[in-house]
JSON list of C-alpha atoms in Angstrom, two decimals:
[
{"chain": "A", "resi": 13, "resn": "MET", "atom": "CA", "xyz": [45.62, -6.73, 20.96]},
{"chain": "A", "resi": 14, "resn": "ASN", "atom": "CA", "xyz": [43.40, -5.79, 23.78]},
{"chain": "A", "resi": 15, "resn": "LEU", "atom": "CA", "xyz": [40.31, -4.09, 22.29]},
{"chain": "A", "resi": 16, "resn": "ARG", "atom": "CA", "xyz": [39.26, -2.80, 25.70]},
{"chain": "A", "resi": 17, "resn": "LEU", "atom": "CA", "xyz": [42.55, -0.88, 26.04]},
{"chain": "A", "resi": 18, "resn": "ILE", "atom": "CA", "xyz": [42.18, 0.58, 22.55]},
{"chain": "A", "resi": 19, "resn": "GLY", "atom": "CA", "xyz": [38.61, 1.68, 23.32]},
{"chain": "A", "resi": 20, "resn": "ILE", "atom": "CA", "xyz": [39.67, 3.39, 26.58]},
{"chain": "A", "resi": 21, "resn": "GLY", "atom": "CA", "xyz": [42.55, 5.14, 24.78]},
{"chain": "A", "resi": 22, "resn": "ALA", "atom": "CA", "xyz": [40.23, 6.41, 22.05]},
{"chain": "A", "resi": 23, "resn": "GLY", "atom": "CA", "xyz": [37.74, 7.69, 24.64]},
{"chain": "A", "resi": 24, "resn": "VAL", "atom": "CA", "xyz": [40.49, 9.56, 26.51]},
{"chain": "A", "resi": 25, "resn": "LEU", "atom": "CA", "xyz": [41.73, 11.05, 23.23]},
{"chain": "A", "resi": 26, "resn": "ILE", "atom": "CA", "xyz": [38.25, 12.32, 22.37]},
{"chain": "A", "resi": 27, "resn": "ILE", "atom": "CA", "xyz": [37.74, 13.80, 25.84]},
{"chain": "A", "resi": 28, "resn": "LEU", "atom": "CA", "xyz": [41.12, 15.55, 25.71]},
{"chain": "A", "resi": 29, "resn": "SER", "atom": "CA", "xyz": [40.52, 16.98, 22.21]},
{"chain": "A", "resi": 30, "resn": "LEU", "atom": "CA", "xyz": [37.14, 18.59, 23.02]},
{"chain": "A", "resi": 31, "resn": "PRO", "atom": "CA", "xyz": [38.60, 21.74, 24.67]},
{"chain": "A", "resi": 32, "resn": "LEU", "atom": "CA", "xyz": [40.95, 22.14, 21.72]},
{"chain": "A", "resi": 33, "resn": "ALA", "atom": "CA", "xyz": [38.07, 21.91, 19.26]},
{"chain": "A", "resi": 34, "resn": "GLY", "atom": "CA", "xyz": [36.19, 24.56, 21.23]},
{"chain": "A", "resi": 35, "resn": "ALA", "atom": "CA", "xyz": [39.20, 26.87, 21.28]},
{"chain": "A", "resi": 36, "resn": "ILE", "atom": "CA", "xyz": [39.63, 26.58, 17.50]},
{"chain": "A", "resi": 37, "resn": "ALA", "atom": "CA", "xyz": [35.93, 27.25, 16.91]},
{"chain": "A", "resi": 38, "resn": "GLY", "atom": "CA", "xyz": [36.03, 30.55, 18.83]},
{"chain": "A", "resi": 39, "resn": "PRO", "atom": "CA", "xyz": [32.52, 31.90, 19.60]},
{"chain": "A", "resi": 40, "resn": "ASP", "atom": "CA", "xyz": [29.85, 29.32, 20.39]},
{"chain": "A", "resi": 41, "resn": "PHE", "atom": "CA", "xyz": [27.17, 28.29, 17.92]},
{"chain": "A", "resi": 42, "resn": "ALA", "atom": "CA", "xyz": [24.70, 30.94, 19.14]},
{"chain": "A", "resi": 43, "resn": "GLY", "atom": "CA", "xyz": [27.23, 33.66, 18.21]},
{"chain": "A", "resi": 44, "resn": "ARG", "atom": "CA", "xyz": [28.24, 34.46, 21.81]},
{"chain": "A", "resi": 45, "resn": "SER", "atom": "CA", "xyz": [31.91, 35.11, 22.43]},
{"chain": "A", "resi": 46, "resn": "ASP", "atom": "CA", "xyz": [33.91, 32.74, 24.58]},
{"chain": "A", "resi": 47, "resn": "GLY", "atom": "CA", "xyz": [35.76, 35.73, 26.05]},
{"chain": "A", "resi": 48, "resn": "LYS", "atom": "CA", "xyz": [38.95, 34.75, 24.23]},
{"chain": "A", "resi": 49, "resn": "ASN", "atom": "CA", "xyz": [38.35, 36.84, 21.11]},
{"chain": "A", "resi": 50, "resn": "GLY", "atom": "CA", "xyz": [38.58, 34.04, 18.57]},
{"chain": "A", "resi": 51, "resn": "GLY", "atom": "CA", "xyz": [40.13, 31.20, 20.51]},
{"chain": "A", "resi": 52, "resn": "LEU", "atom": "CA", "xyz": [43.22, 29.33, 19.46]},
{"chain": "A", "resi": 53, "resn": "LEU", "atom": "CA", "xyz": [43.55, 30.82, 15.98]},
{"chain": "A", "resi": 54, "resn": "THR", "atom": "CA", "xyz": [43.72, 34.35, 17.37]},
{"chain": "A", "resi": 55, "resn": "SER", "atom": "CA", "xyz": [46.14, 33.33, 20.12]},
{"chain": "A", "resi": 56, "resn": "LEU", "atom": "CA", "xyz": [48.44, 31.89, 17.43]},
{"chain": "A", "resi": 57, "resn": "GLY", "atom": "CA", "xyz": [48.34, 35.18, 15.50]},
{"chain": "A", "resi": 58, "resn": "LEU", "atom": "CA", "xyz": [46.03, 33.85, 12.79]},
{"chain": "A", "resi": 59, "resn": "SER", "atom": "CA", "xyz": [42.83, 35.59, 11.84]},
{"chain": "A", "resi": 60, "resn": "PRO", "atom": "CA", "xyz": [39.71, 33.47, 11.97]},
{"chain": "A", "resi": 61, "resn": "SER", "atom": "CA", "xyz": [37.36, 33.72, 9.01]},
{"chain": "A", "resi": 62, "resn": "SER", "atom": "CA", "xyz": [34.09, 35.57, 9.36]},
{"chain": "A", "resi": 63, "resn": "ARG", "atom": "CA", "xyz": [30.68, 35.13, 7.78]},
{"chain": "A", "resi": 64, "resn": "THR", "atom": "CA", "xyz": [29.22, 37.46, 5.16]},
{"chain": "A", "resi": 65, "resn": "ALA", "atom": "CA", "xyz": [25.58, 38.57, 5.16]},
{"chain": "A", "resi": 66, "resn": "ASP", "atom": "CA", "xyz": [24.53, 35.51, 3.15]},
{"chain": "A", "resi": 67, "resn": "GLY", "atom": "CA", "xyz": [26.25, 33.15, 5.60]},
{"chain": "A", "resi": 68, "resn": "ALA", "atom": "CA", "xyz": [29.21, 32.27, 3.39]},
{"chain": "A", "resi": 69, "resn": "ARG", "atom": "CA", "xyz": [32.67, 32.32, 4.90]},
{"chain": "A", "resi": 70, "resn": "ALA", "atom": "CA", "xyz": [34.84, 35.28, 3.92]},
{"chain": "A", "resi": 71, "resn": "ALA", "atom": "CA", "xyz": [38.52, 35.48, 4.67]},
{"chain": "A", "resi": 72, "resn": "THR", "atom": "CA", "xyz": [39.48, 38.40, 6.88]},
{"chain": "A", "resi": 73, "resn": "GLY", "atom": "CA", "xyz": [42.92, 38.70, 5.29]},
{"chain": "A", "resi": 74, "resn": "PRO", "atom": "CA", "xyz": [46.26, 37.07, 5.85]},
{"chain": "A", "resi": 75, "resn": "ALA", "atom": "CA", "xyz": [47.80, 37.20, 9.28]},
{"chain": "A", "resi": 76, "resn": "GLN", "atom": "CA", "xyz": [51.25, 38.70, 9.73]},
{"chain": "A", "resi": 77, "resn": "PRO", "atom": "CA", "xyz": [53.00, 36.21, 12.01]},
{"chain": "A", "resi": 78, "resn": "GLY", "atom": "CA", "xyz": [56.58, 36.75, 13.08]},
{"chain": "A", "resi": 79, "resn": "PRO", "atom": "CA", "xyz": [58.55, 39.46, 14.82]},
{"chain": "A", "resi": 80, "resn": "PRO", "atom": "CA", "xyz": [57.86, 43.12, 14.15]},
{"chain": "A", "resi": 81, "resn": "GLU", "atom": "CA", "xyz": [59.93, 44.78, 11.44]},
{"chain": "A", "resi": 82, "resn": "GLN", "atom": "CA", "xyz": [63.21, 46.18, 12.77]},
{"chain": "A", "resi": 83, "resn": "PRO", "atom": "CA", "xyz": [64.33, 49.70, 11.89]},
{"chain": "A", "resi": 84, "resn": "ARG", "atom": "CA", "xyz": [66.99, 49.99, 9.20]},
{"chain": "A", "resi": 85, "resn": "THR", "atom": "CA", "xyz": [70.59, 50.48, 10.38]},
{"chain": "A", "resi": 86, "resn": "ASP", "atom": "CA", "xyz": [73.02, 52.05, 7.93]},
{"chain": "A", "resi": 87, "resn": "SER", "atom": "CA", "xyz": [76.71, 51.24, 8.32]},
{"chain": "A", "resi": 88, "resn": "ARG", "atom": "CA", "xyz": [79.92, 52.57, 6.87]},
{"chain": "A", "resi": 89, "resn": "CYS", "atom": "CA", "xyz": [82.85, 50.25, 7.58]},
{"chain": "A", "resi": 90, "resn": "GLY", "atom": "CA", "xyz": [86.53, 50.28, 6.87]},
{"chain": "A", "resi": 91, "resn": "PRO", "atom": "CA", "xyz": [88.35, 47.19, 5.64]},
{"chain": "A", "resi": 92, "resn": "GLU", "atom": "CA", "xyz": [89.04, 44.11, 7.74]},
{"chain": "A", "resi": 93, "resn": "LEU", "atom": "CA", "xyz": [92.62, 44.46, 9.01]},
{"chain": "A", "resi": 94, "resn": "SER", "atom": "CA", "xyz": [94.94, 42.06, 10.78]},
{"chain": "A", "resi": 95, "resn": "ALA", "atom": "CA", "xyz": [98.13, 42.31, 12.81]},
{"chain": "A", "resi": 96, "resn": "PRO", "atom": "CA", "xyz": [100.88, 39.66, 12.74]},
{"chain": "A", "resi": 97, "resn": "GLN", "atom": "CA", "xyz": [100.39, 39.13, 16.50]},
{"chain": "A", "resi": 98, "resn": "GLY", "atom": "CA", "xyz": [97.03, 37.42, 15.89]},
{"chain": "A", "resi": 99, "resn": "LEU", "atom": "CA", "xyz": [94.50, 40.26, 15.96]},
{"chain": "A", "resi": 100, "resn": "GLU", "atom": "CA", "xyz": [91.82, 41.01, 13.35]},
{"chain": "A", "resi": 101, "resn": "ALA", "atom": "CA", "xyz": [89.48, 44.01, 13.42]},
{"chain": "A", "resi": 102, "resn": "GLN", "atom": "CA", "xyz": [86.97, 46.01, 11.40]},
{"chain": "A", "resi": 103, "resn": "THR", "atom": "CA", "xyz": [85.52, 49.33, 12.56]},
{"chain": "A", "resi": 104, "resn": "CYS", "atom": "CA", "xyz": [82.22, 50.89, 11.50]},
{"chain": "A", "resi": 105, "resn": "VAL", "atom": "CA", "xyz": [80.01, 53.93, 12.00]},
{"chain": "A", "resi": 106, "resn": "LEU", "atom": "CA", "xyz": [76.33, 52.94, 12.35]},
{"chain": "A", "resi": 107, "resn": "ALA", "atom": "CA", "xyz": [73.22, 55.13, 12.12]},
{"chain": "A", "resi": 108, "resn": "SER", "atom": "CA", "xyz": [69.56, 54.36, 12.80]},
{"chain": "A", "resi": 109, "resn": "GLU", "atom": "CA", "xyz": [66.50, 56.36, 13.83]},
{"chain": "A", "resi": 110, "resn": "GLY", "atom": "CA", "xyz": [68.41, 59.63, 14.26]},
{"chain": "A", "resi": 111, "resn": "ARG", "atom": "CA", "xyz": [71.19, 58.09, 16.37]},
{"chain": "A", "resi": 112, "resn": "THR", "atom": "CA", "xyz": [74.82, 57.43, 15.47]},
{"chain": "A", "resi": 113, "resn": "TRP", "atom": "CA", "xyz": [77.43, 55.20, 17.15]},
{"chain": "A", "resi": 114, "resn": "GLY", "atom": "CA", "xyz": [80.67, 53.33, 16.51]},
{"chain": "A", "resi": 115, "resn": "ARG", "atom": "CA", "xyz": [81.36, 49.61, 16.60]},
{"chain": "A", "resi": 116, "resn": "SER", "atom": "CA", "xyz": [84.52, 47.58, 16.17]},
{"chain": "A", "resi": 117, "resn": "TYR", "atom": "CA", "xyz": [84.37, 43.86, 15.46]},
{"chain": "A", "resi": 118, "resn": "TYR", "atom": "CA", "xyz": [87.46, 41.91, 16.48]},
{"chain": "A", "resi": 119, "resn": "ARG", "atom": "CA", "xyz": [89.01, 38.49, 16.97]},
{"chain": "A", "resi": 120, "resn": "ASN", "atom": "CA", "xyz": [92.00, 38.21, 19.31]},
{"chain": "A", "resi": 121, "resn": "THR", "atom": "CA", "xyz": [94.05, 35.03, 18.83]},
{"chain": "A", "resi": 122, "resn": "SER", "atom": "CA", "xyz": [97.23, 36.63, 20.22]},
{"chain": "A", "resi": 123, "resn": "GLY", "atom": "CA", "xyz": [97.05, 34.54, 23.39]},
{"chain": "A", "resi": 124, "resn": "ARG", "atom": "CA", "xyz": [96.87, 37.57, 25.69]},
{"chain": "A", "resi": 125, "resn": "ALA", "atom": "CA", "xyz": [94.22, 40.04, 26.81]},
{"chain": "A", "resi": 126, "resn": "LEU", "atom": "CA", "xyz": [94.38, 43.46, 25.13]},
{"chain": "A", "resi": 127, "resn": "ASP", "atom": "CA", "xyz": [92.91, 46.92, 25.63]},
{"chain": "A", "resi": 128, "resn": "ALA", "atom": "CA", "xyz": [90.90, 48.71, 22.96]},
{"chain": "A", "resi": 129, "resn": "VAL", "atom": "CA", "xyz": [89.89, 52.34, 22.71]},
{"chain": "A", "resi": 130, "resn": "LEU", "atom": "CA", "xyz": [87.07, 53.12, 20.28]},
{"chain": "A", "resi": 131, "resn": "THR", "atom": "CA", "xyz": [86.58, 56.78, 19.33]},
{"chain": "A", "resi": 132, "resn": "VAL", "atom": "CA", "xyz": [83.74, 58.21, 17.24]},
{"chain": "A", "resi": 133, "resn": "MET", "atom": "CA", "xyz": [84.30, 61.68, 15.80]},
{"chain": "A", "resi": 134, "resn": "GLY", "atom": "CA", "xyz": [81.39, 63.71, 14.48]},
{"chain": "A", "resi": 135, "resn": "PRO", "atom": "CA", "xyz": [80.64, 67.16, 13.13]},
{"chain": "A", "resi": 136, "resn": "ALA", "atom": "CA", "xyz": [81.44, 70.27, 15.18]},
{"chain": "A", "resi": 137, "resn": "GLY", "atom": "CA", "xyz": [84.19, 68.52, 17.14]},
{"chain": "A", "resi": 138, "resn": "ARG", "atom": "CA", "xyz": [81.83, 66.04, 18.81]},
{"chain": "A", "resi": 139, "resn": "THR", "atom": "CA", "xyz": [83.75, 63.01, 20.11]},
{"chain": "A", "resi": 140, "resn": "VAL", "atom": "CA", "xyz": [82.71, 59.91, 22.05]},
{"chain": "A", "resi": 141, "resn": "GLN", "atom": "CA", "xyz": [85.30, 57.47, 23.38]},
{"chain": "A", "resi": 142, "resn": "ILE", "atom": "CA", "xyz": [85.02, 54.14, 25.17]},
{"chain": "A", "resi": 143, "resn": "ARG", "atom": "CA", "xyz": [87.53, 51.59, 26.50]},
{"chain": "A", "resi": 144, "resn": "CYS", "atom": "CA", "xyz": [86.94, 47.87, 26.04]},
{"chain": "A", "resi": 145, "resn": "ALA", "atom": "CA", "xyz": [88.71, 44.84, 27.45]},
{"chain": "A", "resi": 146, "resn": "VAL", "atom": "CA", "xyz": [89.56, 42.41, 24.66]},
{"chain": "A", "resi": 147, "resn": "ALA", "atom": "CA", "xyz": [89.77, 38.84, 25.92]},
{"chain": "A", "resi": 148, "resn": "ALA", "atom": "CA", "xyz": [92.14, 36.37, 24.30]},
{"chain": "A", "resi": 149, "resn": "GLY", "atom": "CA", "xyz": [90.49, 33.58, 22.36]},
{"chain": "A", "resi": 150, "resn": "ASP", "atom": "CA", "xyz": [89.17, 32.55, 18.99]},
{"chain": "A", "resi": 151, "resn": "GLU", "atom": "CA", "xyz": [85.63, 33.86, 19.56]},
{"chain": "A", "resi": 152, "resn": "PRO", "atom": "CA", "xyz": [84.71, 37.11, 17.79]},
{"chain": "A", "resi": 153, "resn": "GLY", "atom": "CA", "xyz": [83.81, 40.10, 19.94]},
{"chain": "A", "resi": 154, "resn": "LEU", "atom": "CA", "xyz": [82.78, 43.71, 19.60]},
{"chain": "A", "resi": 155, "resn": "CYS", "atom": "CA", "xyz": [83.37, 47.06, 21.23]},
{"chain": "A", "resi": 156, "resn": "GLU", "atom": "CA", "xyz": [80.61, 49.64, 20.84]},
{"chain": "A", "resi": 157, "resn": "THR", "atom": "CA", "xyz": [80.14, 53.26, 21.89]},
{"chain": "A", "resi": 158, "resn": "PRO", "atom": "CA", "xyz": [76.84, 54.51, 23.31]},
{"chain": "A", "resi": 159, "resn": "ARG", "atom": "CA", "xyz": [74.32, 55.70, 20.72]},
{"chain": "A", "resi": 160, "resn": "GLY", "atom": "CA", "xyz": [74.10, 59.47, 20.46]},
{"chain": "A", "resi": 161, "resn": "GLU", "atom": "CA", "xyz": [71.76, 61.88, 18.71]},
{"chain": "A", "resi": 162, "resn": "SER", "atom": "CA", "xyz": [72.94, 62.41, 15.13]},
{"chain": "A", "resi": 163, "resn": "ALA", "atom": "CA", "xyz": [74.19, 65.92, 14.41]},
{"chain": "A", "resi": 164, "resn": "GLY", "atom": "CA", "xyz": [74.73, 65.66, 10.68]},
{"chain": "A", "resi": 165, "resn": "ALA", "atom": "CA", "xyz": [74.95, 63.33, 7.74]},
{"chain": "A", "resi": 166, "resn": "PRO", "atom": "CA", "xyz": [76.30, 59.82, 8.42]},
{"chain": "A", "resi": 167, "resn": "ASP", "atom": "CA", "xyz": [79.34, 60.48, 6.23]},
{"chain": "A", "resi": 168, "resn": "ALA", "atom": "CA", "xyz": [80.31, 63.35, 8.59]},
{"chain": "A", "resi": 169, "resn": "TYR", "atom": "CA", "xyz": [81.20, 60.73, 11.23]},
{"chain": "A", "resi": 170, "resn": "SER", "atom": "CA", "xyz": [84.24, 58.48, 11.50]},
{"chain": "A", "resi": 171, "resn": "ALA", "atom": "CA", "xyz": [85.38, 55.90, 14.01]},
{"chain": "A", "resi": 172, "resn": "VAL", "atom": "CA", "xyz": [88.82, 54.60, 15.00]},
{"chain": "A", "resi": 173, "resn": "ALA", "atom": "CA", "xyz": [89.65, 51.60, 17.18]},
{"chain": "A", "resi": 174, "resn": "GLU", "atom": "CA", "xyz": [93.12, 51.18, 18.64]},
{"chain": "A", "resi": 175, "resn": "PHE", "atom": "CA", "xyz": [94.18, 47.84, 20.10]},
{"chain": "A", "resi": 176, "resn": "ALA", "atom": "CA", "xyz": [97.17, 47.81, 22.47]},
{"chain": "A", "resi": 177, "resn": "VAL", "atom": "CA", "xyz": [99.03, 45.67, 24.98]},
{"chain": "A", "resi": 178, "resn": "PRO", "atom": "CA", "xyz": [97.78, 46.57, 28.49]},
{"chain": "A", "resi": 179, "resn": "ASP", "atom": "CA", "xyz": [101.06, 47.39, 30.15]},
{"chain": "A", "resi": 180, "resn": "ASP", "atom": "CA", "xyz": [103.04, 50.52, 30.97]},
{"chain": "A", "resi": 181, "resn": "GLU", "atom": "CA", "xyz": [104.19, 50.92, 27.38]},
{"chain": "A", "resi": 182, "resn": "GLY", "atom": "CA", "xyz": [100.76, 50.41, 25.79]},
{"chain": "A", "resi": 183, "resn": "ARG", "atom": "CA", "xyz": [102.33, 49.12, 22.58]},
{"chain": "A", "resi": 184, "resn": "LEU", "atom": "CA", "xyz": [99.88, 49.66, 19.70]},
{"chain": "A", "resi": 185, "resn": "LEU", "atom": "CA", "xyz": [99.15, 46.45, 17.78]},
{"chain": "A", "resi": 186, "resn": "LEU", "atom": "CA", "xyz": [96.45, 47.60, 15.37]},
{"chain": "A", "resi": 187, "resn": "ARG", "atom": "CA", "xyz": [94.54, 50.74, 14.40]},
{"chain": "A", "resi": 188, "resn": "SER", "atom": "CA", "xyz": [91.31, 50.19, 12.47]},
{"chain": "A", "resi": 189, "resn": "GLY", "atom": "CA", "xyz": [89.13, 52.96, 11.06]},
{"chain": "A", "resi": 190, "resn": "SER", "atom": "CA", "xyz": [85.70, 53.28, 9.50]},
{"chain": "A", "resi": 191, "resn": "ASN", "atom": "CA", "xyz": [87.13, 55.28, 6.64]},
{"chain": "A", "resi": 192, "resn": "SER", "atom": "CA", "xyz": [90.51, 53.58, 6.35]},
{"chain": "A", "resi": 193, "resn": "PRO", "atom": "CA", "xyz": [91.64, 52.84, 2.82]},
{"chain": "A", "resi": 194, "resn": "ALA", "atom": "CA", "xyz": [91.86, 49.20, 1.85]},
{"chain": "A", "resi": 195, "resn": "PRO", "atom": "CA", "xyz": [95.40, 47.82, 2.23]},
{"chain": "A", "resi": 196, "resn": "ALA", "atom": "CA", "xyz": [97.38, 47.88, -1.04]},
{"chain": "A", "resi": 197, "resn": "GLY", "atom": "CA", "xyz": [97.97, 44.55, -2.73]},
{"chain": "A", "resi": 198, "resn": "GLY", "atom": "CA", "xyz": [95.40, 42.50, -1.00]}
]
């Protein structure tokens, strides 16, 4: 082995690690800030420890890394239904933060594109309807209405999705509802 090469490599490693050591340390030894408010630990979402009056290190508490907590979404879904033509669907009413909307999950293995109409019905005759193109394929998809201000309890809403052949006849293949009863016998 070439000792000269090892020595040069070690020197480069030390030189490259000095800025990292300074970033981890945060404020300099005289107590002045480096302008980064704690260096690398703070930038990683970790809280650096601080010193107590007697100079001992005291933990400032655990950091809370990770994404912020998401608001709760309540859902009321009907059963998963399927049509012999190769279509599966489940329709739900969702509610979160004072807003309500409808969503239909589907998988279309029929081999042809279909049309879907998703309707959400709420209290006082409120209705929202949206059309969705349903591509043929094995990948799952969804159709979703816009979110609207809630006007009552979540159980006052219902949603219905209708899947049909996109031609002049509009032959209905499947109707899926958020409050549909489960199919008998399975």
